[in-house]
CSV table of C-alpha atoms and ligand atoms in Angstrom, one decimal:
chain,number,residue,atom,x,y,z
A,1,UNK,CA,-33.1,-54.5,-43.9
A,2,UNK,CA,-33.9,-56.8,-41.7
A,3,UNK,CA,-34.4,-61.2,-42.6
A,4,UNK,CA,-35.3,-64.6,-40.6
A,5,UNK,CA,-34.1,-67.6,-41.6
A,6,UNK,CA,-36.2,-69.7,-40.5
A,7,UNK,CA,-34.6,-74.2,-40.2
A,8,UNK,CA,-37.0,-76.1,-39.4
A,9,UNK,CA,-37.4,-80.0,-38.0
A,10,UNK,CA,-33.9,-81.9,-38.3
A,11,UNK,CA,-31.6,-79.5,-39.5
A,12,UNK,CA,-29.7,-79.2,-36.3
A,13,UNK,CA,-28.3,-82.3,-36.9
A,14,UNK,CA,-27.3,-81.5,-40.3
A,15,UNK,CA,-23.7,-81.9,-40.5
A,16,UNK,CA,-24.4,-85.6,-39.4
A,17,UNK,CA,-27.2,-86.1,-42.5
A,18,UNK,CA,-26.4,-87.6,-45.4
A,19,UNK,CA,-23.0,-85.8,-47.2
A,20,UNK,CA,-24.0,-86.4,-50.6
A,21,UNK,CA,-27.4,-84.5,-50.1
A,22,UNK,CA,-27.1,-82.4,-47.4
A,23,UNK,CA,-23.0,-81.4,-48.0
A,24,UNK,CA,-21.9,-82.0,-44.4
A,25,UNK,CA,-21.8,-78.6,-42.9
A,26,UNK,CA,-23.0,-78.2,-39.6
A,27,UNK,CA,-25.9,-75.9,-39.1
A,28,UNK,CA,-23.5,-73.9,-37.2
A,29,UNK,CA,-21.1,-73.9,-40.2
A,30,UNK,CA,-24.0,-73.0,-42.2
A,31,UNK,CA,-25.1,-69.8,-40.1
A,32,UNK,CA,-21.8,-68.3,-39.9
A,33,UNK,CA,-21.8,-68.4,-43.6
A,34,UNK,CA,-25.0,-66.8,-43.7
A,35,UNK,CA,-24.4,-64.0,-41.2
A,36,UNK,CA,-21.2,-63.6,-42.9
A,37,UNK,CA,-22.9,-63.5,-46.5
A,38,UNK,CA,-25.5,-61.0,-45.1
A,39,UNK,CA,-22.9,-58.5,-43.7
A,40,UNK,CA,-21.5,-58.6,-47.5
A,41,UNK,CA,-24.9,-57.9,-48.3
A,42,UNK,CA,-25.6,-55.0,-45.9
A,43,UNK,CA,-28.4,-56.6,-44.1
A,44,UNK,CA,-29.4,-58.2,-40.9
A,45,UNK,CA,-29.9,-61.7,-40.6
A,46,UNK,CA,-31.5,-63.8,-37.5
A,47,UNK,CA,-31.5,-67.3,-37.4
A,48,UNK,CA,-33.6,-69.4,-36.1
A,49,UNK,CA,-33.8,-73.1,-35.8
A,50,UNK,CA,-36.5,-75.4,-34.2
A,51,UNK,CA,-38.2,-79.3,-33.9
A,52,UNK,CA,-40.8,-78.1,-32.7
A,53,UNK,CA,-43.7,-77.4,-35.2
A,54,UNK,CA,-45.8,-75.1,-32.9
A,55,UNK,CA,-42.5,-72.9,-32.0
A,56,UNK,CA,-41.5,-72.4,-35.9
A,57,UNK,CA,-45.4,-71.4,-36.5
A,58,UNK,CA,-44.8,-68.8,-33.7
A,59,UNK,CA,-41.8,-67.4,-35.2
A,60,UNK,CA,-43.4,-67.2,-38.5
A,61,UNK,CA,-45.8,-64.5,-36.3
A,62,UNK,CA,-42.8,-62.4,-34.7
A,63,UNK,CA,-41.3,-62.0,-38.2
A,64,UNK,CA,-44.8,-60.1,-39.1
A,65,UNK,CA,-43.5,-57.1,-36.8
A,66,UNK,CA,-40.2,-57.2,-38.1
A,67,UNK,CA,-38.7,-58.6,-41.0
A,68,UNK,CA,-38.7,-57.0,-44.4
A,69,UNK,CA,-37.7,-60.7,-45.6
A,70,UNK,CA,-38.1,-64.5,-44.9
A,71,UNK,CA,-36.1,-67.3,-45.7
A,72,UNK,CA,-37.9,-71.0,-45.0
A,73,UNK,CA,-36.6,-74.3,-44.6
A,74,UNK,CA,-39.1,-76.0,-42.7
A,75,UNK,CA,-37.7,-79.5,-43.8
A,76,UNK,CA,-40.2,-82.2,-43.7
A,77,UNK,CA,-43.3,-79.9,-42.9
A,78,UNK,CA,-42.5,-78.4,-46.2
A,79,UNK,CA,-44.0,-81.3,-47.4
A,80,UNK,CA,-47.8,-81.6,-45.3
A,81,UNK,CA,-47.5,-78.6,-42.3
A,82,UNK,CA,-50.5,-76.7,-43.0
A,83,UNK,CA,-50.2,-75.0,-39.6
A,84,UNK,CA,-46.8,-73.3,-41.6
A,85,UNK,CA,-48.5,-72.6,-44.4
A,86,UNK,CA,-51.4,-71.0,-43.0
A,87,UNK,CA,-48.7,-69.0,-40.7
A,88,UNK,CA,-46.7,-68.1,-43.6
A,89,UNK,CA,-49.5,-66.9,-45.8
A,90,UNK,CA,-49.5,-63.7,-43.6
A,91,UNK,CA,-46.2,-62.4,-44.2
A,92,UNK,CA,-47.1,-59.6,-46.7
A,93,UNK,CA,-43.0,-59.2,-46.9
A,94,UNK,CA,-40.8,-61.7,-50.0
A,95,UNK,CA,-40.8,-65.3,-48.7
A,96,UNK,CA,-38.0,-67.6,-50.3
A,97,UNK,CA,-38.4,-71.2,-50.0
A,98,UNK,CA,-35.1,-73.1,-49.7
A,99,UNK,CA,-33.9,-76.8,-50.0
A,100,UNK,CA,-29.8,-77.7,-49.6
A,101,UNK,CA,-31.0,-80.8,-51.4
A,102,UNK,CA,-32.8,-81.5,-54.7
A,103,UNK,CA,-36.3,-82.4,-53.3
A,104,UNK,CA,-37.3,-82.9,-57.0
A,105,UNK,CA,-34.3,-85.8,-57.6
A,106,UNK,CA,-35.4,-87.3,-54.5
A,107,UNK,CA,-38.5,-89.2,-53.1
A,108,UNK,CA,-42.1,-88.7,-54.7
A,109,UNK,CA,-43.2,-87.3,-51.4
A,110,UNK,CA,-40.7,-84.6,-51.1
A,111,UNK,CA,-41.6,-82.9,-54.8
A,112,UNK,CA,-44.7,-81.9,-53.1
A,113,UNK,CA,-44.6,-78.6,-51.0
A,114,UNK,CA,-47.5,-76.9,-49.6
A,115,UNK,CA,-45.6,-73.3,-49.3
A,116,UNK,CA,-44.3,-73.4,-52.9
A,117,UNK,CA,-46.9,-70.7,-54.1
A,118,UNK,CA,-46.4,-68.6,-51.1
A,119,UNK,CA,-42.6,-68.1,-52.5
A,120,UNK,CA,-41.6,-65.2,-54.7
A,121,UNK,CA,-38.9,-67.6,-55.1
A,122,UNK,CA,-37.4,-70.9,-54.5
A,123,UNK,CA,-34.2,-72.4,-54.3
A,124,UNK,CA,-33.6,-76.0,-54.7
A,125,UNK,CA,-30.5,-78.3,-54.4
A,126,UNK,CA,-28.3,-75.5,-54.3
A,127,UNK,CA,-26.3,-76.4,-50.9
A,128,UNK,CA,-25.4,-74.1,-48.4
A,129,UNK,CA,-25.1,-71.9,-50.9
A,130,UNK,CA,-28.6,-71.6,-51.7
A,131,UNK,CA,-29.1,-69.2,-48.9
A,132,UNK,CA,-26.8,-67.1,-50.3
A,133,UNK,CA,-28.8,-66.9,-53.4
A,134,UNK,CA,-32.1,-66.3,-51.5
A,135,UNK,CA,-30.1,-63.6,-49.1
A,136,UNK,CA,-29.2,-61.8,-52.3
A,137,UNK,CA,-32.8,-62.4,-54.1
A,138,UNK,CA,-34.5,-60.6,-51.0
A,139,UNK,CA,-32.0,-57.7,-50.9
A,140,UNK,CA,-32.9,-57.1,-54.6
A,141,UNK,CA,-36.6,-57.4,-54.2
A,142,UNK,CA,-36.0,-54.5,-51.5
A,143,UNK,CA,-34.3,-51.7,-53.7
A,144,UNK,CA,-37.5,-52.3,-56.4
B,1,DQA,C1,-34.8,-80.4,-46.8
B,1,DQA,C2,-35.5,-81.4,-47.7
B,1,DQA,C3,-36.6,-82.1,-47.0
B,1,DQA,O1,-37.3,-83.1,-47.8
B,1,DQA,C4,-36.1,-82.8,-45.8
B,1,DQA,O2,-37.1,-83.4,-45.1
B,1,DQA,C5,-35.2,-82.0,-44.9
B,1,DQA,C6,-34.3,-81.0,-45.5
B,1,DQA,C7,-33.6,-79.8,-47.6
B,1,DQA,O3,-33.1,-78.7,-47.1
B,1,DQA,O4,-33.1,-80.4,-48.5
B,1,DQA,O5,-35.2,-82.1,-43.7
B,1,DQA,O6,-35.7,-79.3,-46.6
């Protein structure tokens, strides 16, 4: 069992975002949690982080050969990247959208995302913790 997280533009500077949306973990913080959540979980996690919209459409390719699972957080291009979508619309493998913030409570702009229909499932405003939740949502989908 094998997943990519996939953080997009911005969140390496997470810790330093705004607190009261974003919780003020680090994005380091935030993937020991998740490679300690996912060997709770049994699985194998690779995280990946870019600003670079080109690089993240690339990785969304490599995970084709390998993951059975993909977790995206493209930040900002979750809201117009195209190129992602069109890159993430060939994963035949579960695809969880994630947002540590509530993108619907925030800005008109940010309710829209053009990989929401792509995602067996998405997790919104949830913190940190909403990897978790995807992590375990994607290790379920696998036993069906
Ligand atoms: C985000 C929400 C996006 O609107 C924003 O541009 C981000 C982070 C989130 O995780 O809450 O960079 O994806």
């Amino acid at each position: 069992m094998q997943v990519v997280v996939l953080n997009g533009v911005n969140l390496d500077v997470l810790g330093r975002r705004d607190p009261k949306l974003y919780g003020g973990v680090s994005l380091g913080d935030l993937e020991t949690r998740i490679y300690e959540w996912a060997s709770q979980l049994h699985c194998h996690v690779r995280c990946r982080q870019t600003n670079n919209e080109g690089e993240y459409v690339g990785w969304c390719h490599d995970a084709l050969d390998w993951a059975d699972g993909v977790i995206a957080n493209p930040g900002a291009w979750t809201h117009y990247s195209y190129a992602i979508r069109d890159a993430l619309e060939l994963l035949t493998v579960p695809l969880v959208e994630v947002h540590i913030s509530n993108v619907d409570e925030r800005e008109e702009w940010r309710r829209t995302s053009v990989i929401a229909d792509l995602a067996a499932k998405r997790v919104i405003g949830k913190g940190p913790d909403g990897y978790r939740e995807a992590l375990e949502f994607i290790v379920e989908e696998s036993k069906k």
